[in-house]
JSON list of C-alpha atoms in Angstrom, two decimals:
[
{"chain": "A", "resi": 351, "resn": "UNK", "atom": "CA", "xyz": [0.00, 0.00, 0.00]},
{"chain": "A", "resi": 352, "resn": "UNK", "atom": "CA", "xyz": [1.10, 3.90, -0.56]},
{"chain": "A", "resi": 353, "resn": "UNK", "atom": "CA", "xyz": [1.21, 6.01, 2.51]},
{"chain": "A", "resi": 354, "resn": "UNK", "atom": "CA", "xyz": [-1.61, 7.93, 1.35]},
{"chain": "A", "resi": 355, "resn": "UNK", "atom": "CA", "xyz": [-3.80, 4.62, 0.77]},
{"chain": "A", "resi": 356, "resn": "UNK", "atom": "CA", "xyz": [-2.35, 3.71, 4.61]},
{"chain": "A", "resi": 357, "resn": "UNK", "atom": "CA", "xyz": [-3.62, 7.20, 5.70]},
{"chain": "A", "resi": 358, "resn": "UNK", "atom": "CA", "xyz": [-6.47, 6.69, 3.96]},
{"chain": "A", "resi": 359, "resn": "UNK", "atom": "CA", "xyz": [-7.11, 3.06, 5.98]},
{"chain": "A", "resi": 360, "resn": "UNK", "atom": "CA", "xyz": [-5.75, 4.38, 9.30]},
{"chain": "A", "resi": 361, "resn": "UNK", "atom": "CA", "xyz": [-8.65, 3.73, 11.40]},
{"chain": "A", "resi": 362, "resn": "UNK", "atom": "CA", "xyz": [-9.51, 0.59, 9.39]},
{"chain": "A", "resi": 363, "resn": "UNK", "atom": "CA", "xyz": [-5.90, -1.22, 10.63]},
{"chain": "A", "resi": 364, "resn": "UNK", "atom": "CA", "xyz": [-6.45, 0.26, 14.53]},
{"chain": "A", "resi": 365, "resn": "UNK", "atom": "CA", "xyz": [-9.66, -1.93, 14.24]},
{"chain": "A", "resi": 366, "resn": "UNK", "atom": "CA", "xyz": [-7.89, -4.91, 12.69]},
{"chain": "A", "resi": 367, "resn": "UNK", "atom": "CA", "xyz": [-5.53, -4.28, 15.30]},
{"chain": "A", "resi": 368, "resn": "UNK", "atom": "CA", "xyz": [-7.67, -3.75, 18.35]},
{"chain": "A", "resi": 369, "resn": "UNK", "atom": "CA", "xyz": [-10.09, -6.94, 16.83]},
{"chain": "A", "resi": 370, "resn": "UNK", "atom": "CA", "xyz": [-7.36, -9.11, 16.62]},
{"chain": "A", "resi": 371, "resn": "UNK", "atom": "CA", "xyz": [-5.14, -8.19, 19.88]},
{"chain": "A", "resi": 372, "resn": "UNK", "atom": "CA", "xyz": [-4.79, -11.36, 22.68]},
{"chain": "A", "resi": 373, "resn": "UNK", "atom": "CA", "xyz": [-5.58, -8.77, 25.32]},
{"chain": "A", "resi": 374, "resn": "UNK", "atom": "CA", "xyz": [-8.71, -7.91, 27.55]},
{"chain": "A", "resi": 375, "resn": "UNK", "atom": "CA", "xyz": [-11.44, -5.97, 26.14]},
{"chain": "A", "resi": 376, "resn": "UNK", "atom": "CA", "xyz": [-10.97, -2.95, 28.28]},
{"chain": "A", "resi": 377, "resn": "UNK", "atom": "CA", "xyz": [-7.20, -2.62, 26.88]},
{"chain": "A", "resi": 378, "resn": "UNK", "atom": "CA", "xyz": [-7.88, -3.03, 22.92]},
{"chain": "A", "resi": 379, "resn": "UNK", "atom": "CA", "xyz": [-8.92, 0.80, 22.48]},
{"chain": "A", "resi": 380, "resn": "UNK", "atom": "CA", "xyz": [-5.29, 1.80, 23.84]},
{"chain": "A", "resi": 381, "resn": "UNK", "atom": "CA", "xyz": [-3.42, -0.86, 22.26]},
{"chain": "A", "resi": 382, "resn": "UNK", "atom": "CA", "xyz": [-5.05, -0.06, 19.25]},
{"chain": "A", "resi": 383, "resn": "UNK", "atom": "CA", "xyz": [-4.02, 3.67, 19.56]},
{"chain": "A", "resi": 384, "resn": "UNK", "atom": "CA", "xyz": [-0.41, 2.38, 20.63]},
{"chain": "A", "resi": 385, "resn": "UNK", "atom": "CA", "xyz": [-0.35, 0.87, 17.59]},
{"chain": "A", "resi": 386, "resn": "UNK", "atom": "CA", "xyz": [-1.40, 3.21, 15.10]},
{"chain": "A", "resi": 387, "resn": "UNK", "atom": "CA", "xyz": [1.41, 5.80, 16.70]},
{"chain": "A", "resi": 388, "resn": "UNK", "atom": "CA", "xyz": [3.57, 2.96, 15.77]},
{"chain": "A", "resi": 389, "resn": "UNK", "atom": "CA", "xyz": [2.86, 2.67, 12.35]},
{"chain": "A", "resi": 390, "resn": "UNK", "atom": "CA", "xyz": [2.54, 6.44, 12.06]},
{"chain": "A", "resi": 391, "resn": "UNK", "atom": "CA", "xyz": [5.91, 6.73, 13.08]},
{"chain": "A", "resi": 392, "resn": "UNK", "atom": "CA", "xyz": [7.74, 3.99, 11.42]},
{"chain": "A", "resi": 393, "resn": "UNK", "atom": "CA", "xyz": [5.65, 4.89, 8.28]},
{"chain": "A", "resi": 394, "resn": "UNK", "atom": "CA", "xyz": [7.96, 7.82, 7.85]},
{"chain": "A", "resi": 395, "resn": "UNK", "atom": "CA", "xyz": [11.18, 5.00, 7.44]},
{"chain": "A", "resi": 396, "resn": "UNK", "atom": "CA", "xyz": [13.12, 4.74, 4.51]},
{"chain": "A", "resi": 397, "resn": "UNK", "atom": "CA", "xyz": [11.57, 1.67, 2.42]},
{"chain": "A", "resi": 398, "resn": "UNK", "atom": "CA", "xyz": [8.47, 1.19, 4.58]},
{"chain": "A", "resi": 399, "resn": "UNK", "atom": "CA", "xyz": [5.89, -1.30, 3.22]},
{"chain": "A", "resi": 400, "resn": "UNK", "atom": "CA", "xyz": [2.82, -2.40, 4.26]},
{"chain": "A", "resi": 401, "resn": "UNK", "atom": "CA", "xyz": [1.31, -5.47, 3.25]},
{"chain": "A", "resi": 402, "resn": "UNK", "atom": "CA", "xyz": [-2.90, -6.50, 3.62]},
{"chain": "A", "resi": 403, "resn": "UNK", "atom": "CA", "xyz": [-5.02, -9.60, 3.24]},
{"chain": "A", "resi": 404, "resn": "UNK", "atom": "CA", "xyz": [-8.72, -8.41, 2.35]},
{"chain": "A", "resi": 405, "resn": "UNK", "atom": "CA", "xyz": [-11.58, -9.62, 0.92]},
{"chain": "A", "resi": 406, "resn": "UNK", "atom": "CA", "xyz": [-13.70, -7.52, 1.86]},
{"chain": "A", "resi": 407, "resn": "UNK", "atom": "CA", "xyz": [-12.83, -6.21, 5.08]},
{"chain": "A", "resi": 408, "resn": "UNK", "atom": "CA", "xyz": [-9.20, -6.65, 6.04]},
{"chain": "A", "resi": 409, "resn": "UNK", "atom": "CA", "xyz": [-8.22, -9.83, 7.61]},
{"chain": "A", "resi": 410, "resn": "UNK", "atom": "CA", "xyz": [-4.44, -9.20, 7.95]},
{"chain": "A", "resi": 411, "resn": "UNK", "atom": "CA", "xyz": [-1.30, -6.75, 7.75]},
{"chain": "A", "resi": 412, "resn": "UNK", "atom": "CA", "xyz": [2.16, -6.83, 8.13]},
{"chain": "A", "resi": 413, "resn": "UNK", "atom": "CA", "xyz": [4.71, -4.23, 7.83]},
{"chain": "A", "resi": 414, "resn": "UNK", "atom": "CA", "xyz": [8.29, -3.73, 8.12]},
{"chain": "A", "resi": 415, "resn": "UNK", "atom": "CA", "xyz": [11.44, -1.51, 6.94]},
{"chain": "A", "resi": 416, "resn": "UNK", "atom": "CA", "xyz": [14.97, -1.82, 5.83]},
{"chain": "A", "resi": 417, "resn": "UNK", "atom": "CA", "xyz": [17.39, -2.55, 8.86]},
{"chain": "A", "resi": 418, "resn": "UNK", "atom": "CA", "xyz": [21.54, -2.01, 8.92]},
{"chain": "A", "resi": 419, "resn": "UNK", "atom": "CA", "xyz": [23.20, -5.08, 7.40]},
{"chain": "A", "resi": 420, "resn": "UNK", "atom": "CA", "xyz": [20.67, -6.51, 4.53]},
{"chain": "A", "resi": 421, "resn": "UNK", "atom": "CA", "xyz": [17.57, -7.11, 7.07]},
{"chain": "A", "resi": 422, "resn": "UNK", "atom": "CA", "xyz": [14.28, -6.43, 6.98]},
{"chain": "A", "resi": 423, "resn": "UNK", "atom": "CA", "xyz": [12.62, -5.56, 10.35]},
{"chain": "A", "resi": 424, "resn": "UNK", "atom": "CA", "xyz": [9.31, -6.32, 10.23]},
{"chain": "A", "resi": 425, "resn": "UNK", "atom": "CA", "xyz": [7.37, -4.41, 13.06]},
{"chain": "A", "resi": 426, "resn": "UNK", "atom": "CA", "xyz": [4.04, -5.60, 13.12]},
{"chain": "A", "resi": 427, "resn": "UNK", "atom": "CA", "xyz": [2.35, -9.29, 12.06]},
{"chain": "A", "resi": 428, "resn": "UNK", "atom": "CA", "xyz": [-1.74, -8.49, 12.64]},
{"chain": "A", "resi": 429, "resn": "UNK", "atom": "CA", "xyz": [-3.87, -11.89, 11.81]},
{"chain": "A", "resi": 430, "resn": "UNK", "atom": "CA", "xyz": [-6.50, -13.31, 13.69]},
{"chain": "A", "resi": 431, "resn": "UNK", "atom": "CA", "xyz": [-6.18, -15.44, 16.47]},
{"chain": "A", "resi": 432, "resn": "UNK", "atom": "CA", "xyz": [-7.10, -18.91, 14.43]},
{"chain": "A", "resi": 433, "resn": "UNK", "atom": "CA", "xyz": [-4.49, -18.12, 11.96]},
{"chain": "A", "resi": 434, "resn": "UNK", "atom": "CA", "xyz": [-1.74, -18.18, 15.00]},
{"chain": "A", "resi": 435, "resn": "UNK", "atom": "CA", "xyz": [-3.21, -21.68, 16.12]},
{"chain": "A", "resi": 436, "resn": "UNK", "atom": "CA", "xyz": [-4.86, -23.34, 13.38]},
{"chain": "A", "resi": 437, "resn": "UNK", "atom": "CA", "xyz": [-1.77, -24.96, 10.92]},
{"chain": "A", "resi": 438, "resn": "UNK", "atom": "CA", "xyz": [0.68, -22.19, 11.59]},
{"chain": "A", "resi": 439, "resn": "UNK", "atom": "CA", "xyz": [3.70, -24.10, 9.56]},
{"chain": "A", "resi": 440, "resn": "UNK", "atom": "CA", "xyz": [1.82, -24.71, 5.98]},
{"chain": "A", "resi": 441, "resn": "UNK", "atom": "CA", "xyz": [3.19, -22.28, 3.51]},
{"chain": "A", "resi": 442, "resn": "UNK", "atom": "CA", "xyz": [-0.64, -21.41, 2.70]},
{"chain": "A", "resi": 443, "resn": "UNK", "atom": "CA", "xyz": [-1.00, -20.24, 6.33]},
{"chain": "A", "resi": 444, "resn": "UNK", "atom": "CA", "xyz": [-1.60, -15.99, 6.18]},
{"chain": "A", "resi": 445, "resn": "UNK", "atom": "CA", "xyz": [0.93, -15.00, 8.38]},
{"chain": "A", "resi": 446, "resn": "UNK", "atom": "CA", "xyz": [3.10, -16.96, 6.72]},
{"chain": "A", "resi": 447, "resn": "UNK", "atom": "CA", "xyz": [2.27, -15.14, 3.32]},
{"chain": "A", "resi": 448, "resn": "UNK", "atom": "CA", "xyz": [2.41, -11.84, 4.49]},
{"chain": "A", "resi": 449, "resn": "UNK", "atom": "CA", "xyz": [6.02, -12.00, 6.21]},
{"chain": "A", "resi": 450, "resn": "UNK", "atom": "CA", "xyz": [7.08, -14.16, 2.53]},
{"chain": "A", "resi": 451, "resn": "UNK", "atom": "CA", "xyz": [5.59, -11.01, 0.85]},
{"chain": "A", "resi": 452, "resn": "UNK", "atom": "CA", "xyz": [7.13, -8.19, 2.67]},
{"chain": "A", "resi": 453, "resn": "UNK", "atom": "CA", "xyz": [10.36, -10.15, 2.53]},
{"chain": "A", "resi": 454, "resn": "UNK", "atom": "CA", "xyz": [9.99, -11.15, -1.37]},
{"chain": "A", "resi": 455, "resn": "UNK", "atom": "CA", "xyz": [8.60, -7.88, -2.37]},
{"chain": "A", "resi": 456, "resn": "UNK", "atom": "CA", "xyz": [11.58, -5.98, -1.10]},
{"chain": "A", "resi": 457, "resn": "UNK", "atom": "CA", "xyz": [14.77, -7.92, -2.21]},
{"chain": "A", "resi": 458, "resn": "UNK", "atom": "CA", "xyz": [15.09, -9.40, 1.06]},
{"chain": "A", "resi": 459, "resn": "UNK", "atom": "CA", "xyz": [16.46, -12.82, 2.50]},
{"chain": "A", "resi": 460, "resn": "UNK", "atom": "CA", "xyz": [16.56, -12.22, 5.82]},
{"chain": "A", "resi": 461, "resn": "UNK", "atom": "CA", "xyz": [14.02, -10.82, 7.93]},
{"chain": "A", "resi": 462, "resn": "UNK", "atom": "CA", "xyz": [14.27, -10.00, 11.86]},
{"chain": "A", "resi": 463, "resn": "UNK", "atom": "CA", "xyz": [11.70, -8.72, 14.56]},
{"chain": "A", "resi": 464, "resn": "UNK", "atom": "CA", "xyz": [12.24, -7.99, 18.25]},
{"chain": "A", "resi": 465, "resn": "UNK", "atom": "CA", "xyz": [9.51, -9.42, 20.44]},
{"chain": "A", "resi": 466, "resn": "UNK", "atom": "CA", "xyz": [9.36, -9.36, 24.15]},
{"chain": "A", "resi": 467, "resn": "UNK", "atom": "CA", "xyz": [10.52, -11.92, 26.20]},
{"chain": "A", "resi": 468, "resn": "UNK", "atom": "CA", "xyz": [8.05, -12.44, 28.23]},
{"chain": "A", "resi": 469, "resn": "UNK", "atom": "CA", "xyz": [5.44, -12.31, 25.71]},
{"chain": "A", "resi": 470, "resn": "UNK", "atom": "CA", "xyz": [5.43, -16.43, 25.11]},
{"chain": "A", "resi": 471, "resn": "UNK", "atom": "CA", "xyz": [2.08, -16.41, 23.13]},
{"chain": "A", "resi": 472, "resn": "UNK", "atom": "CA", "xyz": [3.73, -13.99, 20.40]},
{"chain": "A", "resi": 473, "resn": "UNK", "atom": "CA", "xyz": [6.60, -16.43, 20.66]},
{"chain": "A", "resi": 474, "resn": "UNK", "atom": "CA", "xyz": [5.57, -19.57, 20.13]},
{"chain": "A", "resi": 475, "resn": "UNK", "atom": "CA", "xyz": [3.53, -18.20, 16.95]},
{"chain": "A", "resi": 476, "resn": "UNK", "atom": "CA", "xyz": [6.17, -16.54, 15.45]},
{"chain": "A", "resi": 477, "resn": "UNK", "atom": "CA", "xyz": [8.63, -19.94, 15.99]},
{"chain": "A", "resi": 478, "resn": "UNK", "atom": "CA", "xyz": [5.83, -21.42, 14.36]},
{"chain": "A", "resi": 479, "resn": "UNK", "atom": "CA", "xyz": [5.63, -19.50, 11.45]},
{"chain": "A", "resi": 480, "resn": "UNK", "atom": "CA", "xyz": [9.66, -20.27, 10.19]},
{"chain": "A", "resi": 481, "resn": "UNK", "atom": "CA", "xyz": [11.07, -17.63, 13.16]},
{"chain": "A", "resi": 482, "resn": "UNK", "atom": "CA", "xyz": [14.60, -18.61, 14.52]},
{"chain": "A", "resi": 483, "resn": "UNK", "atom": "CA", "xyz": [15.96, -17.67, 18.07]},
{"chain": "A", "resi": 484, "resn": "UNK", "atom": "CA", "xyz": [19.39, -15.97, 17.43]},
{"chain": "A", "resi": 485, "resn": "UNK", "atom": "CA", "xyz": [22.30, -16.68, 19.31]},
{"chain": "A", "resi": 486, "resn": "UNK", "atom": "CA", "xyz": [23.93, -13.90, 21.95]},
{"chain": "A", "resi": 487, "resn": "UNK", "atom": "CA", "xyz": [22.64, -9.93, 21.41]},
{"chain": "A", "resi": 488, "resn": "UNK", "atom": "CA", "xyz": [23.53, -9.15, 17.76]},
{"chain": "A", "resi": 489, "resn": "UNK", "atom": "CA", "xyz": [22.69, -5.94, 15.75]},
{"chain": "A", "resi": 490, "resn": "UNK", "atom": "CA", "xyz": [22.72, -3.88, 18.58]},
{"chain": "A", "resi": 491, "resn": "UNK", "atom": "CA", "xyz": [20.18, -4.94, 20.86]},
{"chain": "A", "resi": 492, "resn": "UNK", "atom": "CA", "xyz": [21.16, -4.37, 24.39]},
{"chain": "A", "resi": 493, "resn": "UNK", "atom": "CA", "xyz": [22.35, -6.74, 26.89]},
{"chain": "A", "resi": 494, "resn": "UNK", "atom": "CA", "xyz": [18.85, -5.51, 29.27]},
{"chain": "A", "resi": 495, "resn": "UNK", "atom": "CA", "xyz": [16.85, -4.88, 26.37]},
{"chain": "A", "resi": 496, "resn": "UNK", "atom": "CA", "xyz": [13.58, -6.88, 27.40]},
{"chain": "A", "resi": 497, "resn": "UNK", "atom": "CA", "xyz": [13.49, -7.88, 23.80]},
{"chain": "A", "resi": 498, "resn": "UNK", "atom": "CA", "xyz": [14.69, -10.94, 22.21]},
{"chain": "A", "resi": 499, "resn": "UNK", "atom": "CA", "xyz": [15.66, -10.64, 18.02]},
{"chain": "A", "resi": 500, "resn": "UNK", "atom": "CA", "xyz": [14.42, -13.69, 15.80]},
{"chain": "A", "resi": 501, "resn": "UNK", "atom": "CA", "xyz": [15.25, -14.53, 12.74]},
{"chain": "A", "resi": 502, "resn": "UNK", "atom": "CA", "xyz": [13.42, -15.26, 9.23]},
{"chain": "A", "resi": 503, "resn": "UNK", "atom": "CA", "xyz": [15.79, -16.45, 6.45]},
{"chain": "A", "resi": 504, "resn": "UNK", "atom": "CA", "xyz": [14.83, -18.23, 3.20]}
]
């Protein structure tokens, strides 16, 4: 998508965001505002892209940037909950195709995201969709960073 169709569709992805967060009612409105700051923000990034699954509403986004050294960062995966648990490691799965697309569409082999540690629900999917622990604290994430950077490689 352009920026302007993204500016367009704001509102739109903070209620794709907010319908598909794994939090409590009460805390979707502000997570869905945290997000769309988020995506404001990183919208402004050299190489942004933004990816959607619709068929008539959305059903999915994922976005990312160019990162130091070849990677791809990609910020934000947004699918609904049975996509995380329902056959997470076919190819056909939509997760699965968005990070391929973002990653394909953009030259890239290698894609990383930083996800909390603590956050094991967001971890198990992403292991399950072809994410790789890496080893030690590379590309400058901080020893106390509560963060921990996986890996998606072709």
């Amino acid at each position: 998508m352009s920026r302007s169709q993204i500016a367009d569709r704001l509102q739109e992805l903070g209620a794709l965001y907010a319908a598909n967060s794994v939090v409590r009612p009460e805390e979707r409105e502000w997570r869905s505002r945290a997000f769309l700051r988020r995506l404001v923000t990183d919208l402004r990034r050299p190489g942004f892209a933004l990816v959607v699954a619709e068929n008539t509403p959305l059903t999915g986004c994922a976005y990312g940037f160019p990162f130091r050294g070849g990677l791809f960062e990609i910020r934000e995966i947004v699918v609904p909950q049975r996509v995380r648990e329902q056959s997470p490691s076919r190819d056909w799965n939509l997760a699965r195709r968005l990070q391929r697309r973002l990653l394909d569409d953009h030259g890239h082999a290698t894609g990383l995201t930083l996800v909390d540690r603590t956050d094991v629900k967001a971890l198990a999917a992403l292991r399950s969709w072809g994410w790789r622990d890496t080893s030690g604290t590379p590309y400058g994430i901080p020893l106390l960073d509560p963060r921990c950077a996986l890996l998606l490689g072709r």
